[in-house]
Amino acid sequence: MTTNTIVTFHHTRALVCAPDGPPLDGEQAALDLIGDAMGNDAEVVVVPVERVGGEFFRLRSGVAGAVMQKFVNYRQRLAVVGDISEHVAESTALRDFVHETNQRGHIWFLADHDALEAKLRPAG
């Protein structure tokens, strides 16, 4: 198993999670990542979509809401990076949720690290 790494994007420290780590599948997993990020002075946790538990994308399960609430409560940003098109195609509610979430500043669903870097680029 590879380890998480700290990467700086435009003066923003990010905890970039390894694709083969434990799944982001609930509140405890979120707290573990938040603790790791805070211990490394990271402002953003970057989780590859491969690490996001399937229930997260089923909004009725409540997993996404619980995970996201932890990140907001601890003032940590979360970026889920990778292709979620299959999940979005299966649910209009998820598509709308992703769109709305990406408009705000705490939680993002992004296609790749280039999109993350663009999101973190200072305006101007």
PDB file of C-alpha atoms in Angstrom, residues 24-27 52-68 87 91 93-94 97:
ATOM      1  CA  LEU A  24     -14.002   6.845   2.358  1.00  0.00           C
ATOM      2  CA  ASP A  25     -17.194   5.128   3.435  1.00  0.00           C
ATOM      3  CA  GLY A  26     -18.439   6.920   6.525  1.00  0.00           C
ATOM      4  CA  GLU A  27     -17.864   9.370   9.334  1.00  0.00           C
ATOM      5  CA  VAL A  52     -14.947   6.459  -2.269  1.00  0.00           C
ATOM      6  CA  GLY A  53     -17.365   3.797  -1.062  1.00  0.00           C
ATOM      7  CA  GLY A  54     -20.286   3.012  -3.367  1.00  0.00           C
ATOM      8  CA  GLU A  55     -22.864   4.029  -0.752  1.00  0.00           C
ATOM      9  CA  PHE A  56     -21.453   7.557  -0.864  1.00  0.00           C
ATOM     10  CA  PHE A  57     -22.937   7.969  -4.338  1.00  0.00           C
ATOM     11  CA  ARG A  58     -26.363   6.683  -3.244  1.00  0.00           C
ATOM     12  CA  LEU A  59     -27.624   9.849  -1.611  1.00  0.00           C
ATOM     13  CA  ARG A  60     -30.423   8.084   0.245  1.00  0.00           C
ATOM     14  CA  SER A  61     -27.827   6.177   2.252  1.00  0.00           C
ATOM     15  CA  GLY A  62     -26.799   9.372   4.037  1.00  0.00           C
ATOM     16  CA  VAL A  63     -23.094   8.541   3.736  1.00  0.00           C
ATOM     17  CA  ALA A  64     -22.251  11.524   1.514  1.00  0.00           C
ATOM     18  CA  GLY A  65     -24.041  13.922   3.834  1.00  0.00           C
ATOM     19  CA  ALA A  66     -22.355  12.535   6.946  1.00  0.00           C
ATOM     20  CA  VAL A  67     -18.890  12.591   5.362  1.00  0.00           C
ATOM     21  CA  MET A  68     -19.317  16.065   3.938  1.00  0.00           C
ATOM     22  CA  HIS A  87     -22.761   7.314 -10.829  1.00  0.00           C
ATOM     23  CA  SER A  91     -29.145   9.497 -10.635  1.00  0.00           C
ATOM     24  CA  ALA A  93     -30.430  13.785  -7.824  1.00  0.00           C
ATOM     25  CA  LEU A  94     -26.712  12.966  -7.667  1.00  0.00           C
ATOM     26  CA  PHE A  97     -26.002  17.444  -5.954  1.00  0.00           C
TER      27      PHE A  97
END
